[in-house]
Amino acid sequence: MDFKGTTVVLVHGAWADGLSWASVIASLKSHGVKVVAAPLPLTSLADDVAAVSHTIARIDGPVVLVGHAYAGAVIGETHSDKVKALVYVAALAPDEGETVADVFYRAEPHPQAPKLAPDENSLIWLPDDAFAKAFAPNADPEMQGMLAAVQRPIAIACITVPAGVPAWRSLPSWYLLAQDDRMIIAGTQRFMAERMKAHVRVHSVDHTPSVTAPSVVVDIIEEAIRAAA
């Protein structure tokens, strides 16, 4: 299929940057897909939504918006006529009036999930050992170390502000459910995906499949592109 008419906008989650999408970007581009990774400041939900909106404003033509983890909340708050489909990759999807923290903490965490708390600057950092234990346990040690080295903290203002009417209520949505996720347990993911009435694709992958299983991420994105076209 000719993918040239649609641009995929990839949105990273907390403790990450564009590096987490590197393999997905390379694969999509090799298939002829236009792709952009939107950088988030991770300073507040409103700031992050504005950053994605600014990225979309530079794009001509239809967009498929992809969010990982926390970025699910961001793409849900991003409203643009250019966006034709949403893809959630092990992502959080608060409904109207809910916060990111509400859905993140709705169930008991995985035993190997890190304990999180803001520092004196209201920033939440991921402990270095959490990249191997929970964030990307299926990655090799070198990549786990790289992810830890480039991590970007998330401000508490990102996760404590109630969401508005989410875009998934009116747009076709896909959800990659990561069965082996230790950050956002599979049961929480399934609850959100079913509530969204998303097209759910279940895989035995960890929290960051864009790094550890990029082919399954590419597959669901390309499925969304085909449907949107």
PDB file of C-alpha atoms in Angstrom:
ATOM      1  CA  MET A   1       0.000   0.000   0.000  1.00  0.00           C
ATOM      2  CA  ASP A   2       1.109   3.578  -0.675  1.00  0.00           C
ATOM      3  CA  PHE A   3       1.609   5.246   2.735  1.00  0.00           C
ATOM      4  CA  LYS A   4       2.875   8.539   1.308  1.00  0.00           C
ATOM      5  CA  GLY A   5      -0.238  10.599   2.078  1.00  0.00           C
ATOM      6  CA  THR A   6      -0.221  10.140   5.848  1.00  0.00           C
ATOM      7  CA  THR A   7       2.278  11.343   8.440  1.00  0.00           C
ATOM      8  CA  VAL A   8       2.769   9.380  11.648  1.00  0.00           C
ATOM      9  CA  VAL A   9       3.464  11.520  14.711  1.00  0.00           C
ATOM     10  CA  LEU A  10       5.118   9.549  17.510  1.00  0.00           C
ATOM     11  CA  VAL A  11       4.815  10.886  21.063  1.00  0.00           C
ATOM     12  CA  HIS A  12       7.116   9.552  23.787  1.00  0.00           C
ATOM     13  CA  GLY A  13       6.080   9.048  27.374  1.00  0.00           C
ATOM     14  CA  ALA A  14       7.592   9.877  30.745  1.00  0.00           C
ATOM     15  CA  TRP A  15      11.292   9.245  31.370  1.00  0.00           C
ATOM     16  CA  ALA A  16      11.887   8.959  27.628  1.00  0.00           C
ATOM     17  CA  ASP A  17      12.738  10.954  24.531  1.00  0.00           C
ATOM     18  CA  GLY A  18      12.805  10.332  20.789  1.00  0.00           C
ATOM     19  CA  LEU A  19      15.452   7.624  21.254  1.00  0.00           C
ATOM     20  CA  SER A  20      12.699   5.260  22.358  1.00  0.00           C
ATOM     21  CA  TRP A  21      11.197   5.431  18.833  1.00  0.00           C
ATOM     22  CA  ALA A  22      14.436   4.966  16.849  1.00  0.00           C
ATOM     23  CA  SER A  23      13.754   1.439  15.556  1.00  0.00           C
ATOM     24  CA  VAL A  24      10.110   2.230  14.808  1.00  0.00           C
ATOM     25  CA  ILE A  25      11.112   5.338  12.858  1.00  0.00           C
ATOM     26  CA  ALA A  26      13.661   3.407  10.811  1.00  0.00           C
ATOM     27  CA  SER A  27      11.163   0.665   9.952  1.00  0.00           C
ATOM     28  CA  LEU A  28       8.332   3.042   9.056  1.00  0.00           C
ATOM     29  CA  LYS A  29      10.619   5.127   6.854  1.00  0.00           C
ATOM     30  CA  SER A  30      11.830   1.981   5.079  1.00  0.00           C
ATOM     31  CA  HIS A  31       8.163   1.291   4.231  1.00  0.00           C
ATOM     32  CA  GLY A  32       7.733   4.762   2.783  1.00  0.00           C
ATOM     33  CA  VAL A  33       5.890   6.248   5.759  1.00  0.00           C
ATOM     34  CA  LYS A  34       6.455   9.888   6.678  1.00  0.00           C
ATOM     35  CA  VAL A  35       7.172  10.052  10.390  1.00  0.00           C
ATOM     36  CA  VAL A  36       7.923  12.727  12.984  1.00  0.00           C
ATOM     37  CA  ALA A  37       8.763  12.274  16.671  1.00  0.00           C
ATOM     38  CA  ALA A  38       7.226  15.064  18.749  1.00  0.00           C
ATOM     39  CA  PRO A  39       9.392  16.189  21.686  1.00  0.00           C
ATOM     40  CA  LEU A  40       7.535  16.727  24.959  1.00  0.00           C
ATOM     41  CA  PRO A  41       8.770  19.101  27.672  1.00  0.00           C
ATOM     42  CA  LEU A  42       7.071  16.906  30.326  1.00  0.00           C
ATOM     43  CA  THR A  43       6.401  20.054  32.364  1.00  0.00           C
ATOM     44  CA  SER A  44       2.582  19.936  32.429  1.00  0.00           C
ATOM     45  CA  LEU A  45      -0.172  18.185  30.520  1.00  0.00           C
ATOM     46  CA  ALA A  46      -1.094  21.484  28.833  1.00  0.00           C
ATOM     47  CA  ASP A  47       2.526  22.125  27.801  1.00  0.00           C
ATOM     48  CA  ASP A  48       2.801  18.636  26.340  1.00  0.00           C
ATOM     49  CA  VAL A  49      -0.447  18.949  24.395  1.00  0.00           C
ATOM     50  CA  ALA A  50       0.781  22.284  23.036  1.00  0.00           C
ATOM     51  CA  ALA A  51       4.047  20.681  21.926  1.00  0.00           C
ATOM     52  CA  VAL A  52       2.188  17.997  19.957  1.00  0.00           C
ATOM     53  CA  SER A  53      -0.157  20.583  18.477  1.00  0.00           C
ATOM     54  CA  HIS A  54       2.826  22.637  17.311  1.00  0.00           C
ATOM     55  CA  THR A  55       4.292  19.548  15.640  1.00  0.00           C
ATOM     56  CA  ILE A  56       1.005  18.779  13.867  1.00  0.00           C
ATOM     57  CA  ALA A  57       0.732  22.401  12.694  1.00  0.00           C
ATOM     58  CA  ARG A  58       3.894  21.905  10.612  1.00  0.00           C
ATOM     59  CA  ILE A  59       2.428  18.910   8.771  1.00  0.00           C
ATOM     60  CA  ASP A  60       0.386  18.976   5.585  1.00  0.00           C
ATOM     61  CA  GLY A  61      -2.165  16.199   5.165  1.00  0.00           C
ATOM     62  CA  PRO A  62      -3.647  13.544   7.445  1.00  0.00           C
ATOM     63  CA  VAL A  63      -1.963  12.405  10.644  1.00  0.00           C
ATOM     64  CA  VAL A  64      -1.975   9.190  12.658  1.00  0.00           C
ATOM     65  CA  LEU A  65      -1.085  10.086  16.234  1.00  0.00           C
ATOM     66  CA  VAL A  66       0.773   7.498  18.334  1.00  0.00           C
ATOM     67  CA  GLY A  67       1.349   7.763  22.075  1.00  0.00           C
ATOM     68  CA  HIS A  68       3.352   5.596  24.467  1.00  0.00           C
ATOM     69  CA  ALA A  69       2.481   5.298  28.174  1.00  0.00           C
ATOM     70  CA  TYR A  70       1.866   8.804  29.621  1.00  0.00           C
ATOM     71  CA  ALA A  71       1.607  10.173  26.079  1.00  0.00           C
ATOM     72  CA  GLY A  72      -1.727   8.402  25.709  1.00  0.00           C
ATOM     73  CA  ALA A  73      -3.166  11.191  27.850  1.00  0.00           C
ATOM     74  CA  VAL A  74      -1.448  13.762  25.657  1.00  0.00           C
ATOM     75  CA  ILE A  75      -2.779  12.448  22.352  1.00  0.00           C
ATOM     76  CA  GLY A  76      -6.231  12.151  23.903  1.00  0.00           C
ATOM     77  CA  GLU A  77      -6.121  15.873  24.696  1.00  0.00           C
ATOM     78  CA  THR A  78      -4.829  16.837  21.230  1.00  0.00           C
ATOM     79  CA  HIS A  79      -7.676  17.926  18.984  1.00  0.00           C
ATOM     80  CA  SER A  80      -6.912  18.599  15.324  1.00  0.00           C
ATOM     81  CA  ASP A  81      -8.883  17.995  12.160  1.00  0.00           C
ATOM     82  CA  LYS A  82      -5.704  16.552  10.658  1.00  0.00           C
ATOM     83  CA  VAL A  83      -5.690  13.605  13.067  1.00  0.00           C
ATOM     84  CA  LYS A  84      -7.541  10.650  11.538  1.00  0.00           C
ATOM     85  CA  ALA A  85      -6.625   7.845  13.964  1.00  0.00           C
ATOM     86  CA  LEU A  86      -5.009   7.285  17.351  1.00  0.00           C
ATOM     87  CA  VAL A  87      -2.654   4.483  18.362  1.00  0.00           C
ATOM     88  CA  TYR A  88      -2.024   3.752  22.038  1.00  0.00           C
ATOM     89  CA  VAL A  89       1.125   1.759  22.842  1.00  0.00           C
ATOM     90  CA  ALA A  90       0.806   0.410  26.408  1.00  0.00           C
ATOM     91  CA  ALA A  91      -0.638   3.854  27.050  1.00  0.00           C
ATOM     92  CA  LEU A  92      -2.768   5.641  29.612  1.00  0.00           C
ATOM     93  CA  ALA A  93      -6.152   6.894  28.428  1.00  0.00           C
ATOM     94  CA  PRO A  94      -7.945   8.967  31.066  1.00  0.00           C
ATOM     95  CA  ASP A  95     -11.569   9.799  30.405  1.00  0.00           C
ATOM     96  CA  GLU A  96     -13.111  13.227  30.957  1.00  0.00           C
ATOM     97  CA  GLY A  97     -12.514  14.351  34.536  1.00  0.00           C
ATOM     98  CA  GLU A  98      -9.869  11.728  35.292  1.00  0.00           C
ATOM     99  CA  THR A  99      -6.194  12.412  35.849  1.00  0.00           C
ATOM    100  CA  VAL A 100      -3.250  10.368  34.620  1.00  0.00           C
ATOM    101  CA  ALA A 101      -2.626   9.365  38.228  1.00  0.00           C
ATOM    102  CA  ASP A 102      -6.206   8.099  38.543  1.00  0.00           C
ATOM    103  CA  VAL A 103      -5.792   5.547  35.784  1.00  0.00           C
ATOM    104  CA  PHE A 104      -2.148   4.738  36.542  1.00  0.00           C
ATOM    105  CA  TYR A 105      -2.948   3.842  40.142  1.00  0.00           C
ATOM    106  CA  ARG A 106      -6.399   2.289  39.623  1.00  0.00           C
ATOM    107  CA  ALA A 107      -5.073  -1.215  40.478  1.00  0.00           C
ATOM    108  CA  GLU A 108      -2.325  -2.773  42.561  1.00  0.00           C
ATOM    109  CA  PRO A 109       1.043  -2.234  40.853  1.00  0.00           C
ATOM    110  CA  HIS A 110       3.249  -5.037  39.594  1.00  0.00           C
ATOM    111  CA  PRO A 111       5.605  -6.321  42.329  1.00  0.00           C
ATOM    112  CA  GLN A 112       8.615  -5.072  40.334  1.00  0.00           C
ATOM    113  CA  ALA A 113       7.150  -1.666  39.546  1.00  0.00           C
ATOM    114  CA  PRO A 114       9.190   1.204  41.011  1.00  0.00           C
ATOM    115  CA  LYS A 115       7.910   3.312  43.857  1.00  0.00           C
ATOM    116  CA  LEU A 116       7.506   6.845  42.502  1.00  0.00           C
ATOM    117  CA  ALA A 117       7.503  10.170  44.317  1.00  0.00           C
ATOM    118  CA  PRO A 118       8.262  13.760  43.314  1.00  0.00           C
ATOM    119  CA  ASP A 119      11.504  15.400  44.409  1.00  0.00           C
ATOM    120  CA  GLU A 120      11.888  18.887  45.892  1.00  0.00           C
ATOM    121  CA  ASN A 121      11.351  20.349  42.408  1.00  0.00           C
ATOM    122  CA  SER A 122       8.043  18.483  41.871  1.00  0.00           C
ATOM    123  CA  LEU A 123       9.757  16.223  39.328  1.00  0.00           C
ATOM    124  CA  ILE A 124       9.387  12.444  39.262  1.00  0.00           C
ATOM    125  CA  TRP A 125      12.490  10.495  38.253  1.00  0.00           C
ATOM    126  CA  LEU A 126      12.651   6.784  37.517  1.00  0.00           C
ATOM    127  CA  PRO A 127      15.278   4.925  39.595  1.00  0.00           C
ATOM    128  CA  ASP A 128      18.082   3.695  37.346  1.00  0.00           C
ATOM    129  CA  ASP A 129      17.435   0.039  38.198  1.00  0.00           C
ATOM    130  CA  ALA A 130      13.783   0.395  37.114  1.00  0.00           C
ATOM    131  CA  PHE A 131      14.789   0.471  33.440  1.00  0.00           C
ATOM    132  CA  ALA A 132      15.902  -3.156  33.709  1.00  0.00           C
ATOM    133  CA  LYS A 133      13.249  -4.250  36.213  1.00  0.00           C
ATOM    134  CA  ALA A 134      10.131  -2.639  34.736  1.00  0.00           C
ATOM    135  CA  PHE A 135      10.570  -0.037  31.995  1.00  0.00           C
ATOM    136  CA  ALA A 136      12.329  -2.178  29.383  1.00  0.00           C
ATOM    137  CA  PRO A 137      13.225  -5.537  30.968  1.00  0.00           C
ATOM    138  CA  ASN A 138      13.449  -7.235  27.548  1.00  0.00           C
ATOM    139  CA  ALA A 139      16.083  -4.802  26.290  1.00  0.00           C
ATOM    140  CA  ASP A 140      19.770  -5.697  26.445  1.00  0.00           C
ATOM    141  CA  PRO A 141      21.786  -4.193  29.316  1.00  0.00           C
ATOM    142  CA  GLU A 142      23.470  -1.671  27.041  1.00  0.00           C
ATOM    143  CA  MET A 143      20.129  -0.257  25.902  1.00  0.00           C
ATOM    144  CA  GLN A 144      18.763  -0.283  29.458  1.00  0.00           C
ATOM    145  CA  GLY A 145      21.772   1.764  30.509  1.00  0.00           C
ATOM    146  CA  MET A 146      21.248   4.144  27.599  1.00  0.00           C
ATOM    147  CA  LEU A 147      17.587   4.658  28.476  1.00  0.00           C
ATOM    148  CA  ALA A 148      18.525   5.365  32.083  1.00  0.00           C
ATOM    149  CA  ALA A 149      21.222   7.826  31.009  1.00  0.00           C
ATOM    150  CA  VAL A 150      18.909   9.904  28.805  1.00  0.00           C
ATOM    151  CA  GLN A 151      15.783   9.736  30.980  1.00  0.00           C
ATOM    152  CA  ARG A 152      13.785  12.930  31.331  1.00  0.00           C
ATOM    153  CA  PRO A 153      11.732  13.442  34.488  1.00  0.00           C
ATOM    154  CA  ILE A 154       8.028  14.143  34.414  1.00  0.00           C
ATOM    155  CA  ALA A 155       6.537  17.004  36.416  1.00  0.00           C
ATOM    156  CA  ILE A 156       3.753  16.214  38.843  1.00  0.00           C
ATOM    157  CA  ALA A 157       1.603  18.765  36.965  1.00  0.00           C
ATOM    158  CA  CYS A 158       1.455  16.284  34.076  1.00  0.00           C
ATOM    159  CA  ILE A 159      -0.398  13.656  36.061  1.00  0.00           C
ATOM    160  CA  THR A 160      -2.669  15.596  38.427  1.00  0.00           C
ATOM    161  CA  VAL A 161      -4.777  17.697  36.022  1.00  0.00           C
ATOM    162  CA  PRO A 162      -8.195  16.285  35.008  1.00  0.00           C
ATOM    163  CA  ALA A 163      -8.559  15.463  31.325  1.00  0.00           C
ATOM    164  CA  GLY A 164     -11.097  17.041  29.044  1.00  0.00           C
ATOM    165  CA  VAL A 165     -13.247  15.207  26.503  1.00  0.00           C
ATOM    166  CA  PRO A 166     -10.780  12.697  25.002  1.00  0.00           C
ATOM    167  CA  ALA A 167     -10.208  12.494  21.261  1.00  0.00           C
ATOM    168  CA  TRP A 168     -10.743   8.731  21.349  1.00  0.00           C
ATOM    169  CA  ARG A 169     -14.461   9.313  21.823  1.00  0.00           C
ATOM    170  CA  SER A 170     -14.715  10.540  18.232  1.00  0.00           C
ATOM    171  CA  LEU A 171     -11.694   9.026  16.439  1.00  0.00           C
ATOM    172  CA  PRO A 172     -10.927   5.409  15.515  1.00  0.00           C
ATOM    173  CA  SER A 173      -8.365   4.101  17.966  1.00  0.00           C
ATOM    174  CA  TRP A 174      -5.986   1.166  18.222  1.00  0.00           C
ATOM    175  CA  TYR A 175      -4.455  -0.191  21.424  1.00  0.00           C
ATOM    176  CA  LEU A 176      -1.317  -2.317  21.696  1.00  0.00           C
ATOM    177  CA  LEU A 177      -1.837  -4.164  24.973  1.00  0.00           C
ATOM    178  CA  ALA A 178       1.466  -5.209  26.503  1.00  0.00           C
ATOM    179  CA  GLN A 179       0.755  -8.374  28.480  1.00  0.00           C
ATOM    180  CA  ASP A 180       4.129  -8.395  30.243  1.00  0.00           C
ATOM    181  CA  ASP A 181       4.064  -4.717  31.247  1.00  0.00           C
ATOM    182  CA  ARG A 182       5.355  -4.081  34.780  1.00  0.00           C
ATOM    183  CA  MET A 183       4.729  -0.312  34.734  1.00  0.00           C
ATOM    184  CA  ILE A 184       1.054  -0.292  33.639  1.00  0.00           C
ATOM    185  CA  ILE A 185      -0.387  -3.715  34.349  1.00  0.00           C
ATOM    186  CA  ALA A 186      -2.251  -5.539  31.597  1.00  0.00           C
ATOM    187  CA  GLY A 187      -5.556  -5.413  33.463  1.00  0.00           C
ATOM    188  CA  THR A 188      -5.456  -1.617  33.579  1.00  0.00           C
ATOM    189  CA  GLN A 189      -4.579  -1.478  29.902  1.00  0.00           C
ATOM    190  CA  ARG A 190      -7.467  -3.760  29.009  1.00  0.00           C
ATOM    191  CA  PHE A 191      -9.911  -1.684  31.079  1.00  0.00           C
ATOM    192  CA  MET A 192      -8.915   1.477  29.205  1.00  0.00           C
ATOM    193  CA  ALA A 193      -8.801  -0.143  25.767  1.00  0.00           C
ATOM    194  CA  GLU A 194     -12.245  -1.699  26.139  1.00  0.00           C
ATOM    195  CA  ARG A 195     -13.714   1.516  27.499  1.00  0.00           C
ATOM    196  CA  MET A 196     -12.340   3.312  24.432  1.00  0.00           C
ATOM    197  CA  LYS A 197     -13.795   0.650  22.145  1.00  0.00           C
ATOM    198  CA  ALA A 198     -10.362   0.495  20.569  1.00  0.00           C
ATOM    199  CA  HIS A 199      -9.102  -2.148  18.162  1.00  0.00           C
ATOM    200  CA  VAL A 200      -7.037  -4.138  20.656  1.00  0.00           C
ATOM    201  CA  ARG A 201      -3.919  -6.070  19.669  1.00  0.00           C
ATOM    202  CA  VAL A 202      -2.441  -8.144  22.503  1.00  0.00           C
ATOM    203  CA  HIS A 203       1.249  -9.072  22.549  1.00  0.00           C
ATOM    204  CA  SER A 204       3.583 -10.648  25.086  1.00  0.00           C
ATOM    205  CA  VAL A 205       5.826  -7.588  25.262  1.00  0.00           C
ATOM    206  CA  ASP A 206       7.130  -5.334  28.006  1.00  0.00           C
ATOM    207  CA  HIS A 207       6.292  -1.699  28.754  1.00  0.00           C
ATOM    208  CA  THR A 208       8.463  -0.275  25.969  1.00  0.00           C
ATOM    209  CA  PRO A 209       7.867  -2.401  22.856  1.00  0.00           C
ATOM    210  CA  SER A 210       9.046   0.446  20.637  1.00  0.00           C
ATOM    211  CA  VAL A 211      12.514  -0.529  21.883  1.00  0.00           C
ATOM    212  CA  THR A 212      12.146  -4.252  22.565  1.00  0.00           C
ATOM    213  CA  ALA A 213       9.603  -5.360  19.924  1.00  0.00           C
ATOM    214  CA  PRO A 214       9.430  -2.577  17.322  1.00  0.00           C
ATOM    215  CA  SER A 215       7.866  -4.785  14.637  1.00  0.00           C
ATOM    216  CA  VAL A 216       4.626  -5.191  16.618  1.00  0.00           C
ATOM    217  CA  VAL A 217       4.447  -1.423  17.056  1.00  0.00           C
ATOM    218  CA  VAL A 218       5.018  -0.855  13.351  1.00  0.00           C
ATOM    219  CA  ASP A 219       2.333  -3.413  12.492  1.00  0.00           C
ATOM    220  CA  ILE A 220      -0.383  -1.722  14.548  1.00  0.00           C
ATOM    221  CA  ILE A 221       0.578   1.737  13.283  1.00  0.00           C
ATOM    222  CA  GLU A 222       0.402   0.584   9.671  1.00  0.00           C
ATOM    223  CA  GLU A 223      -2.961  -1.073  10.376  1.00  0.00           C
ATOM    224  CA  ALA A 224      -4.245   2.290  11.627  1.00  0.00           C
ATOM    225  CA  ILE A 225      -2.842   4.075   8.558  1.00  0.00           C
ATOM    226  CA  ARG A 226      -4.599   1.670   6.217  1.00  0.00           C
ATOM    227  CA  ALA A 227      -7.911   2.080   8.017  1.00  0.00           C
ATOM    228  CA  ALA A 228      -7.590   5.861   8.146  1.00  0.00           C
ATOM    229  CA  ALA A 229      -6.851   5.993   4.429  1.00  0.00           C
TER     230      ALA A 229
END
